[in-house]
CSV table of C-alpha atoms in Angstrom, one decimal:
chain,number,residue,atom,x,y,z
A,230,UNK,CA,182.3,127.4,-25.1
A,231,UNK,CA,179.2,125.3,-24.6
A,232,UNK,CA,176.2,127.2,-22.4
A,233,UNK,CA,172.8,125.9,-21.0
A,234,UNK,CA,170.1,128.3,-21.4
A,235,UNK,CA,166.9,127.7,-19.1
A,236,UNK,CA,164.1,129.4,-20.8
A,237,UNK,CA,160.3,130.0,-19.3
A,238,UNK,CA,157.8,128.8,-21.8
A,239,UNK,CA,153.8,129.6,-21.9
A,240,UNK,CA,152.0,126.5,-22.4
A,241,UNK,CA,150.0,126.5,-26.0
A,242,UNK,CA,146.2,127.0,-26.0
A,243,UNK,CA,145.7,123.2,-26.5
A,244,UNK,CA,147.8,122.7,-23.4
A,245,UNK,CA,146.0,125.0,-21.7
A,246,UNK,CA,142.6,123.6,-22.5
A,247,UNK,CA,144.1,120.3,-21.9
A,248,UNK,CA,145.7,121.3,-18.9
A,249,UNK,CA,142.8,122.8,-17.1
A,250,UNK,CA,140.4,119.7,-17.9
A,251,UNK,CA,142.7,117.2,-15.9
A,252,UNK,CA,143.7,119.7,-13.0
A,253,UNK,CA,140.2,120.2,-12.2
A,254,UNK,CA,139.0,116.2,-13.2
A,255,UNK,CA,136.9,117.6,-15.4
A,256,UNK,CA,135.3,113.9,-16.4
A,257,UNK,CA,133.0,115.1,-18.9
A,258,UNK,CA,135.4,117.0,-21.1
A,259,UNK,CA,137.5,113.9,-20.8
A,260,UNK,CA,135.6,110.7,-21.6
A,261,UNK,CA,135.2,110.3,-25.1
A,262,UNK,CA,134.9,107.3,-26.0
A,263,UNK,CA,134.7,103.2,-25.4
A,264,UNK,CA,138.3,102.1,-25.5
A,265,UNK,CA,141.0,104.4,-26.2
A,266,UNK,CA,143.4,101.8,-26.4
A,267,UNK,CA,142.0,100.4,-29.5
A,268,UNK,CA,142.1,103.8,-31.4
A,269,UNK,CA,144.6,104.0,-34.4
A,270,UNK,CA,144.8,106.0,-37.6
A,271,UNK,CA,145.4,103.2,-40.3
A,272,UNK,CA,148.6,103.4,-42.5
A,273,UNK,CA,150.4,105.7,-39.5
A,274,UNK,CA,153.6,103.9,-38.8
A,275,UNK,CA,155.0,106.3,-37.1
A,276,UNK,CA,156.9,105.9,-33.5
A,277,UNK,CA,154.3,107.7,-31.7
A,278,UNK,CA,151.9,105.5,-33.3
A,279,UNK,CA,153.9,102.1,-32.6
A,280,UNK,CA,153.2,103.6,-28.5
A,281,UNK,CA,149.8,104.0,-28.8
A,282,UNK,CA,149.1,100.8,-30.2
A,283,UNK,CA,150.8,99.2,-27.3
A,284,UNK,CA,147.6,98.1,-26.0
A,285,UNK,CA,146.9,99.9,-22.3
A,286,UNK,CA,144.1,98.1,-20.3
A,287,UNK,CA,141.1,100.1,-19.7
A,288,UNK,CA,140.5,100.6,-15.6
A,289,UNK,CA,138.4,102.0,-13.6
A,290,UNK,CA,138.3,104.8,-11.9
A,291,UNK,CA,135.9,106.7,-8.9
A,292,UNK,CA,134.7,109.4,-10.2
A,293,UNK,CA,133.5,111.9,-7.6
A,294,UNK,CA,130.7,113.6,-9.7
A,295,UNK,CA,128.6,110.7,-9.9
A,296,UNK,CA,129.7,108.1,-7.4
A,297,UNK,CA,130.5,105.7,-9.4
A,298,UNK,CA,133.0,103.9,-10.9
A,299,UNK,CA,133.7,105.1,-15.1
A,300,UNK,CA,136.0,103.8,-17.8
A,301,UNK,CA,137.2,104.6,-20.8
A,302,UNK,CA,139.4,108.4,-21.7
A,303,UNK,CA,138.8,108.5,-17.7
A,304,UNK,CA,142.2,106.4,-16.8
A,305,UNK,CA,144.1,109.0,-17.9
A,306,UNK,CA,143.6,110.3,-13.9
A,307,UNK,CA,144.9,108.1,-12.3
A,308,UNK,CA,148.1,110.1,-11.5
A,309,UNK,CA,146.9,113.7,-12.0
A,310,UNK,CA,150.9,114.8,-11.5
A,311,UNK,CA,152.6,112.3,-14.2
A,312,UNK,CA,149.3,113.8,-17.0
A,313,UNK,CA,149.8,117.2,-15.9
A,314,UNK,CA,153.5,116.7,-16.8
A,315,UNK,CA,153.0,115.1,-20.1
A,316,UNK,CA,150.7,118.0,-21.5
A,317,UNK,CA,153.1,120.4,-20.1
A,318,UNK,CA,155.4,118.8,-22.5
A,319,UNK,CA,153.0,118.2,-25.7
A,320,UNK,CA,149.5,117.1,-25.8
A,321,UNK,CA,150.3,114.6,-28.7
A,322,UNK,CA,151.4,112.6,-25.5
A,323,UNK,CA,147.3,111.8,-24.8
A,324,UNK,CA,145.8,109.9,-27.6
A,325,UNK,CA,143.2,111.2,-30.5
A,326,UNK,CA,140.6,110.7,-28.1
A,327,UNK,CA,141.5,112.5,-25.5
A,328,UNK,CA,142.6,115.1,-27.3
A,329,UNK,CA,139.7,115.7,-29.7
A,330,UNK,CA,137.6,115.6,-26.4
A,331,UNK,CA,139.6,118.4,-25.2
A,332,UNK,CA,138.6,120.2,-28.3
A,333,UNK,CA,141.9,119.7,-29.7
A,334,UNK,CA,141.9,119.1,-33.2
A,335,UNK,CA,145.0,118.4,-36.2
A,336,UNK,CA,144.9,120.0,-39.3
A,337,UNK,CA,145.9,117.2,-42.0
A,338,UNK,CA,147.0,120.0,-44.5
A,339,UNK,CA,150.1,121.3,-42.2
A,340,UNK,CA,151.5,118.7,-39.8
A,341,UNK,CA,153.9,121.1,-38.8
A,342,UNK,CA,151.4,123.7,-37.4
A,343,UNK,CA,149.8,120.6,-35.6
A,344,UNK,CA,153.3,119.8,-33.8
A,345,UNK,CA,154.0,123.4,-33.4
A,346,UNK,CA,150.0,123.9,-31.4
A,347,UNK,CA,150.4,121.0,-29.5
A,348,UNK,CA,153.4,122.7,-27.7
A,349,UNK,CA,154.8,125.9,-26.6
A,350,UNK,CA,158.2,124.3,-25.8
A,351,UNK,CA,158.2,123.2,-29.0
A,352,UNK,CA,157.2,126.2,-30.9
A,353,UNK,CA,160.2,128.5,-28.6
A,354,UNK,CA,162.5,125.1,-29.9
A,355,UNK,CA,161.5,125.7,-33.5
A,356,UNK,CA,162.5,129.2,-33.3
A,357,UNK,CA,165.3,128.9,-31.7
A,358,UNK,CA,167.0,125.7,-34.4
A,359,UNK,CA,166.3,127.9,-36.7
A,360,UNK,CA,168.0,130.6,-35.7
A,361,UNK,CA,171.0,128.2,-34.6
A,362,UNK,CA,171.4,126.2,-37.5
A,363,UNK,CA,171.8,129.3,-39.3
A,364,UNK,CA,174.5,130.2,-36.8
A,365,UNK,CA,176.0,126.6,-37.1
A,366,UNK,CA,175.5,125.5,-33.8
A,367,UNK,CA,174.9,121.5,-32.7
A,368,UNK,CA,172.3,121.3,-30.4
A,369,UNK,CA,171.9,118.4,-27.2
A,370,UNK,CA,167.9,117.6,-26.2
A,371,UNK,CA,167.6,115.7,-23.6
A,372,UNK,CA,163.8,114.4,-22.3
A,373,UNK,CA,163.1,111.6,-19.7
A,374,UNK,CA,159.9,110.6,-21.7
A,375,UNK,CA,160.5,108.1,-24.6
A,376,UNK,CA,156.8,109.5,-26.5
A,377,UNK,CA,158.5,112.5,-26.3
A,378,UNK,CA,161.3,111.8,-28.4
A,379,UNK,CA,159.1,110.2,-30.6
A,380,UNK,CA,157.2,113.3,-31.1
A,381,UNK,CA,160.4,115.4,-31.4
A,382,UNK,CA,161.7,112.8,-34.4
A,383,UNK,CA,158.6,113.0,-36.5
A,384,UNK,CA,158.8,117.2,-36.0
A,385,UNK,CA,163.0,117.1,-36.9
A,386,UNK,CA,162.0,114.7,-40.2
A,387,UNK,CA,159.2,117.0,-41.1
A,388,UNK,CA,161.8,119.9,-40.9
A,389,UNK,CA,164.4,118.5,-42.8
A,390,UNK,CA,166.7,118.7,-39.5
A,391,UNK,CA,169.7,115.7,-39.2
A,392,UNK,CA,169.9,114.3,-36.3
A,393,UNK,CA,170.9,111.1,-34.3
A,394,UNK,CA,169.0,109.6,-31.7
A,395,UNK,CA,170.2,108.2,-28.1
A,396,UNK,CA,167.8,106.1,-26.1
């Protein structure tokens, strides 16, 4: 018999950090750098990659501590609600910028620790395929963010998991 099970998940300490910087605009934790758009890792072909290079134009935006208008990390504001979703899914959703200015950092030696910090839904998820696909279950993830099935590809390749992919 197939069952849905709605589980509460605490948001990871990145999130958290993340989280708290755009809820309370915190501009200076935020703006990190020129042009975000522009920022790549070279060799990274990866789907999450493909996103970021899409090219987003830099805009401006009023921010209230200094009266003026600021660009750069800073567009990320615009629509507190929509970012506040996305890091309550993963904050590999942000760029490198943003998150390194977030104090949020990837460890190169374990890219599966990286995915696994970046996420508490992902973490419960991890724990919980591996206790299914011992058990033999098939599992159905749905997500309304494209970025985020990019994200949860690269973690099911790194795992070894098989899986097919509906956009």
């Amino acid at each position: 018999a197939k069952q849905e099970q709605i589980v509460q998940v605490e948001l990871s300490e990145d999130q958290k950090s993340l989280y708290r910087a755009i809820l309370t605009q915190n501009y200076a934790s935020l703006s990190c750098c020129d042009d975000v758009s522009t920022q790549q890792t070279p060799n990274d072909d990866s789907p999450a990659s493909k996103t970021r290079r899409s090219g987003r134009k830099r805009k401006s935006v009023f921010d209230p501590s200094t009266g003026s208008k600021a660009t750069g990390a800073i567009p990320y504001l615009n629509n507190i609600v929509m970012q506040l979703r996305k890091v309550s899914n993963s904050t590999r959703l942000f760029d490198e910028p943003v998150r390194m200015a977030a104090g949020i950092h990837d460890n190169a030696n374990n890219p599966i620790e990286n995915f696994l910090a970046s996420s508490g839904k992902l973490a419960l998820l991890d724990r919980m395929l591996k206790r299914w696909k011992v058990q033999g279950h098939r599992v159905l993830l749905f997500s309304q963010m494209t970025r985020m099935l990019d994200i949860l590809a690269e973690y099911l390749l790194l795992r070894g998991y098989v899986f097919t992919r509906l956009d």
